[in-house]
Amino acid sequence: MKWTQTLIPTLREAPADAEIVSHKLLLRAGLIRKLAGGVYTFLPLGLRALRKVEKIIREEMDRAGAIEVLMPALQPKEIWEQSGRAETAKDVLCKVKDRANREWFLSPTAEEVITTLAAGEINSYRQLPKNFYQISTKFRDEIRPRFGLMRAKEFIMKDAYSFDTTDENAMASYHKMYDAYKRIFARCGLQAFPVEADTGVIGGNYSHEFMVPAETGENDVVYCEACGYAANIEKATSGIPKTASREVGAAIEKFATPGVVTIEALAKEPYKVPANRQIKTLVYIADSKPVLILIRGDDQLNETKFAAKTGAVAVRPATAEEIVPLLGAKPGSLGAVVNVPADVKVFADERLQGANDMTTGANEDGFHLKNVSIERDIKVTAWFDLRTVSAGEPCVKCAKPLKIRRAIEVGHVFKLGTKYSEALNAMYLDDTGVRHFLVMGCYGIGVTRTLQAIIEQGNDKDGVIWPLSVAPYQVCITPLAVAPESDAMKLAEKFYAELSAKGVDVILDDRDERPGVKFKDSELVGFPIRIGIGEKSLAKGEVELKPRNGALQAIKAEDAVEAVMKLING
RNA sequence: CGGGGCGUAGCGUAGUCCGGCUAGCGCGCUUGCUUGGGGUGCAAGAGGUCGGGAGUUCAAAUCUCCCCGCCCCGACCA
């Protein structure tokens, strides 16, 4: 490609609405342009890089035995009602109506469609296993689009769905995808690692996310350097000890705490009740029903764990207006000892199991209770791990201190089980003629997000640093004179032809620009290899080879093509 | 949706409090000259319904009200 023939609108300054480095560089390097919030056009260079990521994904999915299909973006509402997700996923669904007033959803994912397909086309164990994948545009009515391609309303996703006869076989399919994902991200030049994950609204019971470490990520990952344990903070547990049990003390005692509505205030003079001897009582509305959650005073509730453990779909903190009629007191004086309506469930964090000599609210404004023994004095409906892990806590596997860091989620693998095959009646006959539900798994990669993650991880002050595998062009030839008859341009054309013939993706910067402009642009865009051709070195029969992330070297013109091939082939 | 901020030329911005604008600057763009190995210099130019609407006023980018869009923080997720 000649630079003047394509469109590479580089920007000297980043548009003000870009915040993080990868978003700025996507715009500055002329890879994308915004049409509206969370909606972007891919320009020629951005599209080339995107296609390369897709190619890697296709090759690895094919290698892993998956087969490519293309499902519709327009999905009838009915199948979503059948799976139950018309309700549970309603907040992210982009809805459209046709002229007959029929309602459609723009695909945010395709479990319903593929399961409907499988229900019709897969009848026998002889057809299994099968793993279908597609790379397509997905739509989510994001609450808040953010960071360019990182969280967009419209984005490109690779989604795959496996169908197996048994749980055991489904695990094998899962592990094939898990391994394929590791290869995919490695080939994209990404440092991505799998972590245990919550399954969320998609459902299922076993899941890993592939994370790219980055301060700008939207996830917190808990990990152990000693044993390799790693989990999303929404899922992570630690080996932190339960609350120490003391002598079973005196009976409960109510005491006045005027104006004290926080854990911190109760920990200070004159009360001096340490946070780890307090029971924090939270009121949540889980699927429209109020529930109480008990957490130790120095712990934080993990809402994802709470929803996952209780099976709730929609959870939110109750408002003060909801709490007062329920418990008779405002937040700050709440407890689960007295005055809890019989139909209100009480979920307590396991760390409180056996705790006594605790202090908690009295359900009376301005009063607390002490000498509370949780098992003796509170009717707990169920105990769960509900707390959020903090850095430094002992690893659940090896007891070494845990660390936490931010990361970008680029892929997610789930074992789904029979949730969708049951809802959409997808069954097969086994070798004895008995019907079973298909056992499913699903596997997503955010393709456009992966592209941005590559930039987020590969950049410096001058611009993008593409890995060779996904660079829009691998080589940028930069003649410093562009008149057709000039020696520099003649040589540039020769390199261009030779490298192209060898299958190298090469761009020739034929713009009549000053050297500084060309160098700056090639570094901003981030081509992995630049061949500089100028009079000074040409006089010595040399050209300049400049890897984007390495030192410039002078090289004999006749050796240049070979040297480039060496860099490309490693 | 809650909280915060911002909308002035393709991009970055000054001016907005305190009305007087014929809207200024840098980058980019066009033309000419210049320069020719790290965003060259000089000159001339094109480009703006100051997000939209209504109002106040002799006069509105500036004040008031309504609407729209965008960004950031939170809840959602590939």
CSV table of C-alpha atoms in Angstrom, one decimal, chain A residues 92 105 186 227 268 452:
chain,number,residue,atom,x,y,z
A,92,VAL,CA,-28.4,-4.3,28.1
A,105,PHE,CA,-33.4,-7.8,20.0
A,186,ALA,CA,-0.2,-15.2,23.1
A,227,CYS,CA,1.0,-20.8,44.0
A,268,LYS,CA,-14.0,5.5,68.9
A,452,GLN,CA,-7.4,-1.9,22.3
